[in-house]
Amino acid sequence: MKISMLRSRRAAVAVALGSVLALTATACGDDGSGAAGDKGAEGSGKGEITFWDNNGGVRTDIWKEVIDDFERANPDIKVTYVGIPAASAQSKYDTAIQGGGLPDVGGVGTAMLAEVAVQGALEPLDGRLEKSALKGRLSENLLESSRAAGGGKELYQIPTSSNNGTLWYRTDLFEQAGLDAPTTWEKFYEAADKLTDRSRNRFGFTTRGGEGSIAPALDAAYGQAGVTSFWKGDKTTVNDPKVVAGLEKFLSLYKKDTPSADVNNDFTKMVAQWDSGTIGMLSHNLGSYQDHLKALGPKKFRGLPNPTLADGTRVQVSNPVDGMSVFKSSKNKAAAWKFVEFAVSHAENSKFNKAAGQIPANTEAQKDAWVQEAEPTKLAAAALNGAGTKIVQLPYYLPDWNTISKADNEPNLQKVMLGKMSAKAFLDLLAEQLNEAQADWKQNH
């Protein structure tokens, strides 16, 4: 998409946002606590509160367990659960911000956090966390991701869980080839070459060229470059020469050490292709663990954090973080905050993430037996909190981020894979769009 079209879209968003804020100045809620413009109240810390689950259906059962535990511990508070399918959560929040009916507390992931926060719908949580038993018990890297996704100043989300980039590899194929585990980028590329035998339809690696391809590609590029910030002043580092070189090397694997079908792979096709059993490595998150277990059994594969540089430094881009937010319009913020504190406490955060298959935000929960017994999760948690891990915070707070990183540039990444566009030209265009989006955001915030 051309830059002029981005400007037009931003202008439309600005007009829409102005209308939203005008509406919410006088709107009041119908089935919840209110609309974005309502100031709300601290409340008594007792009574009824409404909770919206932004991944309803998938997580309904475990959230109802957490709510039952909370109500037993707090008999003077009743939580009304509303499950919203993940695909419609953003539009549900937007509708309630305009017309009323916002909950007291809800699940708000970092991918939508900025858009909800910029409309004045969320309560800043720094002061509450400072006085809470949760202080010092949450992953600092996840808190940083939450703060960055909300715009970088105030904390609008308490993280509950996260995923992490994982390099899955076939231990049996590595042993047969006499290869070390792919813990560094050098070992990764060595394995990709050695495990490839195109005449036998065997490949060292499978990559993602279809939907959702930009973040994994940037993860590999930044991981090799050692560049640890997405911004240098007001300009993105996405087209830094080291990042360009990292992307070139990573994408050079396509059709050399990967199947040709990879150019159209979304994560479902990529995972299914790896689970077929003839490919050495796959870069995906912890969410595909059960698929690998069913397809390959427990002894033929392992999951490691992303490879490190030669000096042991691990650089990775931020993954979306799940979390809970208190809505500014709530008439009972005290009770809503009690629910957040309880849900992210050691025992409940552990229970929730064991069911969800994700990394607990609570660092005490990360030490629990189920995490230690699930090696990929244990290693991912250690990497996420390790001193040698540097997190490059992707700009989820930019209103244009999803469009720029998906519709605008996924086709261009495919052109790079097919040799129809250089990695430098691709990243230069991406940088131009991001720099303008950043400038627009700073001007209006």
Short mmCIF file of C-alpha atoms in Angstrom, two decimals:
data_model
loop_
_atom_site.label_atom_id
_atom_site.label_comp_id
_atom_site.label_asym_id
_atom_site.label_seq_id
_atom_site.Cartn_x
_atom_site.Cartn_y
_atom_site.Cartn_z
CA MET A 1 0.00 0.00 0.00
CA LYS A 2 1.29 3.44 -0.86
CA ILE A 3 2.13 5.96 1.83
CA SER A 4 -0.63 8.33 0.64
CA MET A 5 -3.19 5.60 1.26
CA LEU A 6 -1.85 5.15 4.78
CA ARG A 7 -2.38 8.88 5.34
CA SER A 8 -5.97 8.62 4.13
CA ARG A 9 -6.68 5.71 6.42
CA ARG A 10 -5.18 7.54 9.41
CA ALA A 11 -7.36 10.56 8.68
CA ALA A 12 -10.43 8.33 8.65
CA VAL A 13 -9.38 6.72 11.92
CA ALA A 14 -8.87 10.16 13.49
CA VAL A 15 -12.38 11.25 12.47
CA ALA A 16 -13.85 8.02 13.80
CA LEU A 17 -11.97 8.38 17.07
CA GLY A 18 -13.20 11.93 17.47
CA SER A 19 -16.75 10.68 17.05
CA VAL A 20 -16.13 7.94 19.60
CA LEU A 21 -14.84 10.38 22.20
CA ALA A 22 -17.73 12.76 21.60
CA LEU A 23 -20.22 9.95 22.08
CA THR A 24 -18.56 8.61 25.19
CA ALA A 25 -18.55 11.98 26.92
CA THR A 26 -22.23 11.50 27.78
CA ALA A 27 -22.88 7.81 27.15
CA CYS A 28 -23.66 5.45 29.98
CA GLY A 29 -23.68 1.69 30.18
CA ASP A 30 -26.59 -0.66 29.76
CA ASP A 31 -25.32 -4.12 30.72
CA GLY A 32 -21.91 -3.25 32.12
CA SER A 33 -20.13 -0.44 33.83
CA GLY A 34 -20.44 2.28 31.20
CA ALA A 35 -18.65 3.79 28.21
CA ALA A 36 -15.15 5.12 27.68
CA GLY A 37 -15.93 8.67 28.76
CA ASP A 38 -17.40 7.67 32.12
CA LYS A 39 -15.13 8.31 35.10
CA GLY A 40 -16.44 5.37 37.13
CA ALA A 41 -15.81 4.98 40.84
CA GLU A 42 -13.64 3.08 43.27
CA GLY A 43 -16.69 1.41 44.79
CA SER A 44 -16.96 -0.59 47.98
CA GLY A 45 -14.84 -3.55 46.87
CA LYS A 46 -17.95 -5.71 47.27
CA GLY A 47 -20.95 -6.57 45.12
CA GLU A 48 -21.07 -7.59 41.46
CA ILE A 49 -18.53 -7.07 38.68
CA THR A 50 -18.57 -8.14 35.04
CA PHE A 51 -15.59 -9.86 33.39
CA TRP A 52 -15.14 -10.22 29.64
CA ASP A 53 -13.00 -13.12 28.47
CA ASN A 54 -11.42 -12.13 25.13
CA ASN A 55 -10.89 -15.78 24.14
CA GLY A 56 -14.28 -17.19 25.05
CA GLY A 57 -14.96 -20.82 24.26
CA VAL A 58 -11.29 -21.78 24.17
CA ARG A 59 -10.63 -20.59 27.73
CA THR A 60 -14.16 -20.58 29.20
CA ASP A 61 -13.76 -23.66 31.40
CA ILE A 62 -10.51 -22.54 33.02
CA TRP A 63 -11.78 -19.00 33.60
CA LYS A 64 -14.88 -20.38 35.31
CA GLU A 65 -12.60 -22.39 37.60
CA VAL A 66 -10.65 -19.24 38.47
CA ILE A 67 -13.90 -17.34 39.09
CA ASP A 68 -15.23 -20.12 41.35
CA ASP A 69 -11.99 -20.00 43.35
CA PHE A 70 -12.21 -16.22 43.60
CA GLU A 71 -15.82 -16.21 44.77
CA ARG A 72 -15.02 -18.79 47.46
CA ALA A 73 -12.15 -16.60 48.67
CA ASN A 74 -14.25 -13.42 48.32
CA PRO A 75 -17.87 -14.36 49.14
CA ASP A 76 -18.94 -10.73 49.09
CA ILE A 77 -18.04 -10.36 45.37
CA LYS A 78 -19.88 -12.00 42.47
CA VAL A 79 -18.26 -12.16 39.02
CA THR A 80 -20.45 -12.32 35.94
CA TYR A 81 -18.55 -14.08 33.15
CA VAL A 82 -19.03 -13.08 29.48
CA GLY A 83 -17.12 -15.13 26.91
CA ILE A 84 -16.26 -13.39 23.64
CA PRO A 85 -14.66 -15.26 20.71
CA ALA A 86 -11.13 -13.97 20.05
CA ALA A 87 -11.98 -12.95 16.48
CA SER A 88 -14.70 -10.53 17.61
CA ALA A 89 -13.19 -9.23 20.87
CA GLN A 90 -11.82 -6.01 19.35
CA SER A 91 -15.12 -5.07 17.70
CA LYS A 92 -17.05 -5.91 20.90
CA TYR A 93 -14.86 -3.53 22.91
CA ASP A 94 -15.11 -0.82 20.24
CA THR A 95 -18.90 -1.05 20.19
CA ALA A 96 -19.12 -0.79 23.98
CA ILE A 97 -16.68 2.15 24.04
CA GLN A 98 -19.02 4.04 21.72
CA GLY A 99 -22.39 3.02 23.10
CA GLY A 100 -21.90 1.81 26.65
CA GLY A 101 -21.85 -1.58 28.29
CA LEU A 102 -18.15 -1.89 29.03
CA PRO A 103 -17.24 -4.47 31.68
CA ASP A 104 -15.52 -3.75 34.99
CA VAL A 105 -12.56 -5.91 34.01
CA GLY A 106 -11.64 -7.77 30.86
CA GLY A 107 -9.04 -9.67 28.92
CA VAL A 108 -7.15 -7.30 26.60
CA GLY A 109 -4.17 -8.65 24.65
CA THR A 110 -1.29 -6.42 23.59
CA ALA A 111 -2.39 -6.57 19.94
CA MET A 112 -5.50 -4.51 20.78
CA LEU A 113 -4.31 -2.73 23.91
CA ALA A 114 -3.27 0.57 22.33
CA GLU A 115 -6.50 1.00 20.39
CA VAL A 116 -8.59 0.46 23.52
CA ALA A 117 -6.33 2.62 25.71
CA VAL A 118 -6.13 5.56 23.29
CA GLN A 119 -9.91 5.92 23.48
CA GLY A 120 -9.66 6.56 27.22
CA ALA A 121 -11.31 3.30 28.19
CA LEU A 122 -8.68 1.83 30.54
CA GLU A 123 -7.60 2.56 34.11
CA PRO A 124 -3.84 3.16 34.62
CA LEU A 125 -2.57 0.39 36.90
CA ASP A 126 0.92 1.49 37.98
CA GLY A 127 -0.24 2.81 41.36
CA ARG A 128 -2.31 -0.28 42.11
CA LEU A 129 0.52 -2.63 41.20
CA GLU A 130 2.95 -0.65 43.35
CA LYS A 131 0.80 -1.34 46.43
CA SER A 132 -0.07 -4.90 45.48
CA ALA A 133 1.24 -8.28 46.61
CA LEU A 134 1.95 -8.82 42.90
CA LYS A 135 4.75 -6.25 43.00
CA GLY A 136 8.05 -7.98 42.21
CA ARG A 137 6.30 -11.23 41.33
CA LEU A 138 5.61 -10.60 37.64
CA SER A 139 8.00 -11.04 34.73
CA GLU A 140 9.74 -7.72 34.11
CA ASN A 141 10.04 -8.46 30.38
CA LEU A 142 6.30 -9.11 30.13
CA LEU A 143 5.52 -5.93 32.10
CA GLU A 144 7.76 -4.03 29.69
CA SER A 145 5.88 -5.54 26.74
CA SER A 146 2.54 -4.57 28.32
CA ARG A 147 3.69 -1.00 28.94
CA ALA A 148 5.17 -0.66 25.43
CA ALA A 149 2.01 -1.97 23.77
CA GLY A 150 -0.07 0.60 25.65
CA GLY A 151 2.04 3.46 24.33
CA GLY A 152 5.08 3.28 26.58
CA LYS A 153 4.10 5.57 29.45
CA GLU A 154 1.42 4.06 31.68
CA LEU A 155 0.59 0.44 32.47
CA TYR A 156 -2.89 -0.43 31.22
CA GLN A 157 -2.60 -4.21 31.34
CA ILE A 158 -1.43 -6.72 33.94
CA PRO A 159 0.11 -9.61 31.99
CA THR A 160 -1.27 -13.07 32.65
CA SER A 161 0.65 -15.16 30.14
CA SER A 162 2.78 -15.18 27.04
CA ASN A 163 3.99 -17.39 24.28
CA ASN A 164 7.56 -17.46 23.06
CA GLY A 165 9.35 -18.22 19.84
CA THR A 166 10.48 -21.85 19.87
CA LEU A 167 12.80 -23.73 17.54
CA TRP A 168 11.42 -27.25 17.30
CA TYR A 169 13.87 -29.85 16.05
CA ARG A 170 13.88 -33.57 15.34
CA THR A 171 16.23 -35.15 17.86
CA ASP A 172 16.29 -38.47 15.98
CA LEU A 173 17.34 -36.84 12.69
CA PHE A 174 19.97 -34.74 14.45
CA GLU A 175 21.44 -37.80 16.15
CA GLN A 176 21.54 -39.75 12.90
CA ALA A 177 23.40 -36.86 11.23
CA GLY A 178 25.78 -36.34 14.16
CA LEU A 179 24.59 -32.77 14.69
CA ASP A 180 24.58 -30.68 17.86
CA ALA A 181 21.34 -29.14 19.08
CA PRO A 182 20.66 -25.89 17.13
CA THR A 183 21.32 -23.58 20.08
CA THR A 184 23.19 -20.94 18.03
CA TRP A 185 22.52 -19.44 14.62
CA GLU A 186 25.72 -21.05 13.29
CA LYS A 187 24.51 -24.51 14.36
CA PHE A 188 21.06 -23.76 12.96
CA TYR A 189 22.39 -23.06 9.45
CA GLU A 190 24.77 -26.02 9.60
CA ALA A 191 21.87 -28.33 10.46
CA ALA A 192 19.59 -26.86 7.78
CA ASP A 193 22.19 -27.69 5.11
CA LYS A 194 23.20 -31.10 6.40
CA LEU A 195 19.67 -32.43 6.87
CA THR A 196 18.52 -31.46 3.39
CA ASP A 197 18.31 -34.12 0.68
CA ARG A 198 15.98 -32.84 -1.99
CA SER A 199 16.17 -36.07 -3.99
CA ARG A 200 14.53 -37.85 -1.04
CA ASN A 201 12.15 -34.97 -0.28
CA ARG A 202 13.94 -34.28 3.02
CA PHE A 203 14.59 -30.75 4.21
CA GLY A 204 16.47 -29.13 7.05
CA PHE A 205 13.89 -26.45 7.79
CA THR A 206 10.37 -25.27 7.02
CA THR A 207 9.51 -21.57 7.09
CA ARG A 208 6.41 -19.40 6.94
CA GLY A 209 5.80 -17.38 3.78
CA GLY A 210 2.02 -16.98 3.91
CA GLU A 211 -0.29 -15.33 6.41
CA GLY A 212 1.44 -14.18 9.59
CA SER A 213 4.94 -14.28 8.07
CA ILE A 214 6.30 -10.83 8.96
CA ALA A 215 6.88 -11.25 12.72
CA PRO A 216 8.73 -14.61 12.38
CA ALA A 217 10.90 -13.15 9.61
CA LEU A 218 11.75 -10.12 11.76
CA ASP A 219 12.44 -12.43 14.69
CA ALA A 220 15.10 -14.25 12.66
CA ALA A 221 16.52 -11.03 11.20
CA TYR A 222 16.88 -9.22 14.53
CA GLY A 223 18.05 -12.41 16.23
CA GLN A 224 21.06 -12.63 13.92
CA ALA A 225 21.70 -8.88 13.71
CA GLY A 226 22.00 -8.36 17.45
CA VAL A 227 20.11 -5.06 17.09
CA THR A 228 18.14 -4.74 20.34
CA SER A 229 15.72 -1.86 19.71
CA PHE A 230 13.04 -1.37 17.07
CA TRP A 231 13.61 2.41 17.11
CA LYS A 232 16.70 4.59 17.00
CA GLY A 233 15.35 8.02 17.80
CA ASP A 234 12.33 8.54 15.57
CA LYS A 235 13.46 6.07 12.89
CA THR A 236 12.98 2.33 12.85
CA THR A 237 15.97 -0.01 12.78
CA VAL A 238 14.09 -2.48 10.59
CA ASN A 239 16.28 -1.58 7.59
CA ASP A 240 19.55 -1.40 9.54
CA PRO A 241 22.22 -3.10 7.37
CA LYS A 242 22.68 -5.84 10.00
CA VAL A 243 18.95 -6.57 10.01
CA VAL A 244 18.91 -6.61 6.20
CA ALA A 245 21.80 -9.09 6.18
CA GLY A 246 20.03 -11.28 8.73
CA LEU A 247 16.84 -11.41 6.67
CA GLU A 248 18.78 -12.14 3.46
CA LYS A 249 20.53 -15.09 5.05
CA PHE A 250 17.36 -16.45 6.60
CA LEU A 251 15.30 -16.23 3.42
CA SER A 252 18.15 -17.73 1.36
CA LEU A 253 17.11 -21.06 2.89
CA TYR A 254 13.92 -21.03 0.83
CA LYS A 255 13.94 -23.78 -1.83
CA LYS A 256 17.55 -24.57 -0.91
CA ASP A 257 16.92 -26.15 2.47
CA THR A 258 13.10 -25.78 2.65
CA PRO A 259 10.15 -27.10 0.62
CA SER A 260 8.98 -24.85 -2.22
CA ALA A 261 5.45 -24.87 -0.73
CA ASP A 262 6.74 -22.72 2.13
CA VAL A 263 6.10 -19.52 0.20
CA ASN A 264 2.36 -19.97 0.80
CA ASN A 265 2.49 -21.54 4.28
CA ASP A 266 0.47 -20.14 7.14
CA PHE A 267 1.21 -21.62 10.56
CA THR A 268 -1.30 -24.48 10.18
CA LYS A 269 0.23 -25.73 6.93
CA MET A 270 3.77 -25.23 8.23
CA VAL A 271 3.11 -27.20 11.40
CA ALA A 272 1.37 -30.01 9.51
CA GLN A 273 4.28 -30.16 7.07
CA TRP A 274 6.81 -30.49 9.88
CA ASP A 275 4.71 -33.09 11.68
CA SER A 276 4.82 -35.27 8.55
CA GLY A 277 8.27 -36.32 9.76
CA THR A 278 10.75 -35.49 6.97
CA ILE A 279 11.86 -32.00 8.02
CA GLY A 280 14.53 -31.23 10.60
CA MET A 281 13.47 -27.90 12.13
CA LEU A 282 10.50 -25.61 12.54
CA SER A 283 10.31 -22.14 14.08
CA HIS A 284 6.97 -21.62 15.80
CA ASN A 285 5.70 -20.87 19.29
CA LEU A 286 4.75 -23.13 22.20
CA GLY A 287 1.18 -23.41 20.93
CA SER A 288 2.02 -26.24 18.53
CA TYR A 289 3.49 -28.54 21.21
CA GLN A 290 0.45 -30.84 21.44
CA ASP A 291 0.36 -31.21 17.64
CA HIS A 292 3.99 -32.37 17.61
CA LEU A 293 3.38 -34.71 20.52
CA LYS A 294 0.49 -36.42 18.73
CA ALA A 295 2.32 -36.67 15.42
CA LEU A 296 5.81 -37.64 16.55
CA GLY A 297 5.62 -38.92 20.12
CA PRO A 298 7.61 -37.52 23.05
CA LYS A 299 11.07 -38.85 22.15
CA LYS A 300 11.62 -37.63 18.58
CA PHE A 301 11.64 -33.86 19.05
CA ARG A 302 12.58 -31.01 21.38
CA GLY A 303 11.69 -27.36 21.60
CA LEU A 304 14.41 -24.79 22.31
CA PRO A 305 14.29 -21.00 22.63
CA ASN A 306 15.42 -19.11 19.53
CA PRO A 307 19.13 -19.53 18.68
CA THR A 308 21.67 -17.22 20.27
CA LEU A 309 24.54 -15.25 18.82
CA ALA A 310 28.04 -16.68 19.27
CA ASP A 311 28.51 -14.77 22.55
CA GLY A 312 25.37 -16.31 24.04
CA THR A 313 23.16 -13.24 23.61
CA ARG A 314 19.61 -14.04 22.56
CA VAL A 315 17.71 -11.32 20.71
CA GLN A 316 14.04 -11.88 19.93
CA VAL A 317 11.05 -9.78 18.97
CA SER A 318 8.23 -9.42 21.47
CA ASN A 319 5.39 -11.91 21.37
CA PRO A 320 1.80 -10.84 22.00
CA VAL A 321 1.04 -10.86 25.73
CA ASP A 322 -2.31 -11.85 27.20
CA GLY A 323 -3.47 -9.78 30.13
CA MET A 324 -6.24 -8.21 32.18
CA SER A 325 -7.34 -4.58 32.24
CA VAL A 326 -9.61 -2.60 34.56
CA PHE A 327 -12.01 -0.29 32.73
CA LYS A 328 -12.04 3.36 33.74
CA SER A 329 -15.85 3.47 33.66
CA SER A 330 -16.20 0.70 36.26
CA LYS A 331 -18.31 1.68 39.25
CA ASN A 332 -16.43 -0.86 41.39
CA LYS A 333 -12.75 -0.63 40.49
CA ALA A 334 -11.70 -1.93 43.91
CA ALA A 335 -13.48 -5.25 43.34
CA ALA A 336 -12.28 -5.43 39.75
CA TRP A 337 -8.67 -4.99 40.90
CA LYS A 338 -9.13 -7.68 43.57
CA PHE A 339 -10.14 -10.07 40.78
CA VAL A 340 -7.05 -9.15 38.72
CA GLU A 341 -4.78 -9.67 41.73
CA PHE A 342 -6.35 -13.03 42.47
CA ALA A 343 -6.24 -14.27 38.85
CA VAL A 344 -2.53 -13.44 38.51
CA SER A 345 -1.57 -14.80 41.93
CA HIS A 346 0.81 -17.75 42.09
CA ALA A 347 -1.72 -20.59 42.34
CA GLU A 348 -4.34 -19.22 39.93
CA ASN A 349 -1.89 -18.02 37.29
CA SER A 350 -0.24 -21.43 37.38
CA LYS A 351 -3.57 -23.24 37.04
CA PHE A 352 -4.67 -20.99 34.17
CA ASN A 353 -1.47 -21.32 32.16
CA LYS A 354 -1.20 -25.06 32.65
CA ALA A 355 -4.60 -25.33 30.97
CA ALA A 356 -3.73 -22.75 28.31
CA GLY A 357 -0.27 -24.17 27.54
CA GLN A 358 1.42 -20.79 27.95
CA ILE A 359 4.13 -19.19 30.07
CA PRO A 360 2.84 -17.79 33.38
CA ALA A 361 3.46 -14.09 33.98
CA ASN A 362 3.82 -14.80 37.71
CA THR A 363 7.47 -15.74 38.27
CA GLU A 364 6.59 -17.98 41.21
CA ALA A 365 4.18 -19.91 38.98
CA GLN A 366 7.01 -20.34 36.45
CA LYS A 367 8.82 -22.48 39.04
CA ASP A 368 5.95 -24.93 39.47
CA ALA A 369 6.35 -28.62 38.69
CA TRP A 370 4.27 -28.68 35.50
CA VAL A 371 6.47 -25.96 33.95
CA GLN A 372 9.67 -27.76 34.96
CA GLU A 373 8.35 -31.04 33.52
CA ALA A 374 7.36 -29.48 30.17
CA GLU A 375 10.86 -28.78 28.84
CA PRO A 376 9.90 -26.37 25.99
CA THR A 377 7.85 -24.24 28.41
CA LYS A 378 10.57 -24.36 31.08
CA LEU A 379 13.27 -23.28 28.64
CA ALA A 380 11.04 -20.59 27.12
CA ALA A 381 10.27 -19.15 30.55
CA ALA A 382 13.96 -19.15 31.45
CA ALA A 383 14.86 -17.45 28.16
CA LEU A 384 12.10 -14.86 28.56
CA ASN A 385 13.46 -13.82 31.95
CA GLY A 386 17.15 -14.46 31.32
CA ALA A 387 19.71 -11.69 31.65
CA GLY A 388 21.14 -12.63 28.25
CA THR A 389 17.79 -12.15 26.46
CA LYS A 390 17.11 -8.85 24.72
CA ILE A 391 13.51 -8.18 23.68
CA VAL A 392 12.88 -6.02 20.61
CA GLN A 393 9.47 -4.48 21.31
CA LEU A 394 7.36 -4.53 18.15
CA PRO A 395 5.19 -1.38 17.85
CA TYR A 396 1.80 -2.91 18.62
CA TYR A 397 0.71 0.53 19.82
CA LEU A 398 0.72 1.95 16.27
CA PRO A 399 -2.81 2.01 14.82
CA ASP A 400 -1.35 0.99 11.43
CA TRP A 401 0.82 -1.85 12.76
CA ASN A 402 -1.51 -4.70 11.83
CA THR A 403 -2.15 -3.35 8.33
CA ILE A 404 1.51 -2.59 7.66
CA SER A 405 2.71 -5.95 8.97
CA LYS A 406 0.02 -7.99 7.24
CA ALA A 407 -1.90 -6.80 4.17
CA ASP A 408 0.71 -4.27 3.07
CA ASN A 409 3.83 -6.38 3.31
CA GLU A 410 3.15 -10.12 3.44
CA PRO A 411 2.93 -10.18 -0.38
CA ASN A 412 6.23 -8.27 -0.55
CA LEU A 413 7.95 -10.83 1.68
CA GLN A 414 6.80 -13.52 -0.75
CA LYS A 415 8.40 -11.50 -3.57
CA VAL A 416 11.69 -11.54 -1.68
CA MET A 417 11.46 -15.32 -1.26
CA LEU A 418 10.78 -15.71 -4.99
CA GLY A 419 13.67 -13.44 -5.98
CA LYS A 420 11.41 -10.71 -7.36
CA MET A 421 12.37 -8.13 -4.73
CA SER A 422 15.51 -7.60 -2.67
CA ALA A 423 15.48 -7.88 1.12
CA LYS A 424 16.81 -4.31 1.28
CA ALA A 425 14.02 -2.91 -0.91
CA PHE A 426 11.44 -4.78 1.16
CA LEU A 427 12.80 -3.49 4.47
CA ASP A 428 13.30 0.04 3.14
CA LEU A 429 9.61 0.17 2.15
CA LEU A 430 8.59 -1.29 5.50
CA ALA A 431 10.76 1.31 7.26
CA GLU A 432 9.23 4.18 5.27
CA GLN A 433 5.72 3.12 6.29
CA LEU A 434 6.67 2.57 9.92
CA ASN A 435 8.51 5.88 10.22
CA GLU A 436 5.49 7.78 8.95
CA ALA A 437 3.15 5.84 11.23
CA GLN A 438 5.43 6.59 14.19
CA ALA A 439 5.63 10.28 13.34
CA ASP A 440 1.83 10.44 13.06
CA TRP A 441 1.42 8.66 16.39
CA LYS A 442 3.86 10.97 18.22
CA GLN A 443 2.18 14.05 16.77
CA ASN A 444 -1.19 12.93 18.12
CA HIS A 445 -0.05 11.58 21.48
#
